[in-house]
Short mmCIF file of C-alpha atoms in Angstrom, two decimals:
data_model
loop_
_atom_site.label_atom_id
_atom_site.label_comp_id
_atom_site.label_asym_id
_atom_site.label_seq_id
_atom_site.Cartn_x
_atom_site.Cartn_y
_atom_site.Cartn_z
CA MET A 1 -26.14 9.81 13.95
CA GLU A 2 -25.30 9.38 17.11
CA THR A 3 -21.44 8.19 18.72
CA SER A 4 -21.36 5.49 21.51
CA LEU A 5 -18.15 4.14 22.11
CA LYS A 6 -16.33 5.50 18.95
CA ILE A 7 -19.16 3.12 17.12
CA ARG A 8 -20.68 5.30 14.78
CA VAL A 9 -24.20 4.57 14.02
CA PHE A 10 -26.72 5.52 11.27
CA HIS A 11 -29.43 7.11 11.71
CA ALA A 12 -32.36 5.54 10.41
CA LEU A 13 -32.79 8.74 7.96
CA GLU A 14 -29.34 9.04 6.99
CA SER A 15 -28.10 7.91 3.51
CA PRO A 16 -24.32 6.82 3.62
CA VAL A 17 -23.72 9.74 1.24
CA GLU A 18 -24.73 11.57 4.43
CA PHE A 19 -22.56 9.40 7.10
CA TYR A 20 -19.75 10.05 4.71
CA PHE A 21 -20.18 13.33 4.91
CA HIS A 22 -20.53 14.40 7.94
CA THR A 23 -17.82 11.63 9.35
CA ILE A 24 -15.38 13.58 6.90
CA ALA A 25 -16.29 16.98 8.39
CA GLU A 26 -15.39 15.18 11.29
CA GLU A 27 -12.25 13.90 10.65
CA TYR A 28 -11.39 16.99 8.93
CA GLU A 29 -12.22 18.91 12.41
CA ASN A 30 -10.73 16.60 14.58
CA LYS A 31 -7.62 16.09 12.79
CA ARG A 32 -6.42 13.81 14.83
CA PRO A 33 -3.20 11.21 14.15
CA GLY A 34 -4.00 9.57 10.31
CA TYR A 35 -6.93 12.13 9.84
CA TYR A 36 -5.90 12.63 6.31
CA HIS A 37 -5.49 9.06 5.69
CA LYS A 38 -9.35 8.59 6.81
CA ILE A 39 -10.55 11.45 4.37
CA HIS A 40 -9.07 9.93 1.90
CA SER A 41 -11.03 6.54 2.46
CA TYR A 42 -14.00 8.14 3.46
CA LEU A 43 -14.13 10.21 -0.47
CA MET A 44 -13.14 6.96 -2.31
CA LEU A 45 -16.47 5.36 -0.67
CA LEU A 46 -18.27 8.97 -1.15
CA VAL A 47 -17.38 8.29 -4.59
CA MET A 48 -17.86 5.01 -5.32
CA GLU A 49 -21.29 4.95 -3.92
CA LEU A 50 -22.67 8.36 -5.66
CA LEU A 51 -21.64 6.10 -8.59
CA ARG A 52 -23.14 3.01 -7.48
CA ARG A 53 -26.20 5.37 -7.60
CA LYS A 54 -25.86 7.05 -11.17
CA ASP A 55 -25.53 3.21 -12.40
CA PHE A 56 -23.03 3.70 -15.11
CA SER A 57 -23.81 0.13 -16.15
CA LYS A 58 -27.05 -0.16 -16.82
CA ASP A 59 -26.41 -0.76 -20.99
CA ARG A 60 -23.71 -3.50 -20.22
CA GLN A 61 -23.95 -6.63 -18.45
CA LEU A 62 -21.05 -6.68 -16.12
CA THR A 63 -19.00 -10.24 -15.65
CA PRO A 64 -18.38 -11.11 -11.37
CA VAL A 65 -14.59 -9.56 -12.17
CA SER A 66 -14.90 -7.07 -15.32
CA GLY A 67 -11.73 -4.21 -15.75
CA SER A 68 -14.37 -1.54 -13.98
CA ASN A 69 -15.17 -3.93 -10.73
CA ILE A 70 -12.03 -4.88 -10.51
CA ASN A 71 -10.72 -1.18 -10.21
CA LEU A 72 -13.62 -0.41 -7.85
CA ILE A 73 -13.03 -3.18 -5.86
CA LEU A 74 -9.15 -2.14 -5.00
CA ASN A 75 -10.46 1.21 -4.37
CA LYS A 76 -13.33 -0.44 -1.99
CA ALA A 77 -10.54 -3.20 -0.30
CA THR A 78 -7.29 -0.12 -0.72
CA SER A 79 -9.67 2.26 1.22
CA TYR A 80 -10.99 0.30 3.47
CA ILE A 81 -7.30 -0.34 4.74
CA ALA A 82 -6.12 3.04 4.77
CA ALA A 83 -9.66 3.63 7.38
CA ASN A 84 -8.44 1.13 9.01
CA ILE A 85 -5.15 1.31 9.72
CA ARG A 86 -4.56 0.78 13.71
CA GLU A 87 -6.51 -2.55 13.66
CA PRO A 88 -6.46 -5.90 13.35
CA LEU A 89 -7.08 -6.48 9.61
CA ARG A 90 -8.09 -9.98 8.68
CA ILE A 91 -7.99 -10.43 4.67
CA SER A 92 -11.33 -12.45 5.08
CA HIS A 93 -13.22 -9.34 6.09
CA ILE A 94 -11.97 -7.35 3.72
CA SER A 95 -13.36 -9.24 0.93
CA HIS A 96 -16.47 -9.96 3.04
CA ILE A 97 -16.63 -6.17 2.28
CA CYS A 98 -15.99 -5.86 -1.28
CA GLY A 99 -18.17 -8.27 -2.11
CA VAL A 100 -15.07 -11.11 -3.29
CA SER A 101 -13.95 -13.55 -2.23
CA GLU A 102 -10.73 -14.31 -0.08
CA SER A 103 -8.78 -15.47 -4.06
CA GLY A 104 -10.75 -13.07 -6.18
CA LEU A 105 -9.28 -10.37 -3.41
CA TYR A 106 -5.61 -12.05 -4.20
CA LYS A 107 -5.81 -12.32 -8.00
CA ILE A 108 -6.81 -8.68 -8.14
CA PHE A 109 -4.31 -7.06 -6.00
CA SER A 110 -1.57 -9.64 -7.47
CA SER A 111 -2.53 -8.62 -11.47
CA VAL A 112 -3.01 -4.71 -10.66
CA LEU A 113 -0.59 -3.71 -7.64
CA GLY A 114 2.16 -7.25 -8.11
CA ILE A 115 1.61 -7.75 -4.20
CA SER A 116 -0.77 -9.95 -2.03
CA PRO A 117 -3.25 -8.12 0.33
CA LYS A 118 -1.13 -9.38 2.58
CA GLU A 119 1.28 -7.41 1.86
CA TYR A 120 -0.49 -4.17 0.95
CA VAL A 121 -1.93 -4.25 4.46
CA GLN A 122 1.17 -4.60 6.04
CA ASP A 123 3.08 -2.01 3.78
CA CYS A 124 0.60 -0.28 4.80
CA LYS A 125 0.69 -0.49 8.55
CA MET A 126 4.63 0.49 8.49
CA LYS A 127 4.30 3.43 6.64
CA TYR A 128 1.89 4.73 8.95
CA ALA A 129 4.15 3.38 11.62
CA SER A 130 6.97 5.21 10.35
CA ARG A 131 5.20 8.85 10.03
CA LEU A 132 3.97 8.42 14.07
CA LEU A 133 7.62 7.59 15.22
CA ARG A 134 9.08 10.46 13.18
CA GLU A 135 6.06 12.66 14.29
CA THR A 136 5.20 12.08 17.44
CA ASN A 137 7.44 11.67 20.81
CA MET A 138 5.55 8.02 21.04
CA THR A 139 7.76 5.13 21.86
CA VAL A 140 8.27 1.80 19.66
CA THR A 141 6.20 0.58 21.77
CA GLN A 142 3.56 2.37 21.65
CA VAL A 143 3.18 2.42 18.21
CA ALA A 144 3.69 -1.03 17.89
CA ARG A 145 0.33 -1.39 20.27
CA GLU A 146 -1.23 1.58 17.73
CA MET A 147 -0.81 -0.45 15.35
CA GLY A 148 -2.17 -3.47 16.73
CA PHE A 149 0.78 -6.13 17.41
CA ALA A 150 0.48 -7.34 20.84
CA ASN A 151 4.21 -8.01 20.73
CA PRO A 152 6.72 -5.28 20.29
CA ASN A 153 9.55 -7.59 18.72
CA HIS A 154 7.29 -8.52 16.32
CA PHE A 155 6.36 -5.20 15.53
CA SER A 156 9.83 -4.11 14.99
CA ASN A 157 10.70 -7.58 13.12
CA ALA A 158 7.84 -6.86 11.04
CA PHE A 159 8.54 -2.92 10.55
CA PHE A 160 12.46 -4.11 9.01
CA LYS A 161 11.25 -6.92 7.47
CA VAL A 162 9.13 -4.08 5.02
CA THR A 163 11.96 -0.85 5.32
CA GLY A 164 15.10 -2.52 6.32
CA LYS A 165 15.42 -0.40 9.05
CA ARG A 166 14.53 -1.21 13.28
CA PRO A 167 11.87 1.42 14.60
CA SER A 168 14.16 2.64 16.66
CA SER A 169 16.13 4.31 13.89
CA PHE A 170 12.75 6.55 13.19
CA LYS A 171 13.34 7.94 16.64
#
């Protein structure tokens, strides 16, 4: 496995299981901010990969969106969001990663969580941002950039909409 410019490249002989395992170990060793969420996300991806290999659905035909598929898709989406919380996240990309349409992803999130994927992403970003504001010496502008917001005012308004408080009150 090679790492170049923070982009992981699979070695030709490395399986996804090995990749997830090594990534979990690396995140635990480095303990950078947000490592716990990344470890949780990669553990979920590892479990999903192992379940896929076990092929628990041999005896039954699954419809495109059966109950177990809904849980797998939701777990994959939430794990991906947690692992990439600092990146700009597009719902179209998340739905592509999960192998469903955007409308399918919206239906799954709405039926199970009662909110849209966009609201879920925003909520996760603001929870993580509030942790950064409380636990680090980062300024509001630095946290806004860290969370993928180009404009600190836009971040402040989004933060207020989700938490009911201004980011400066968390410092």
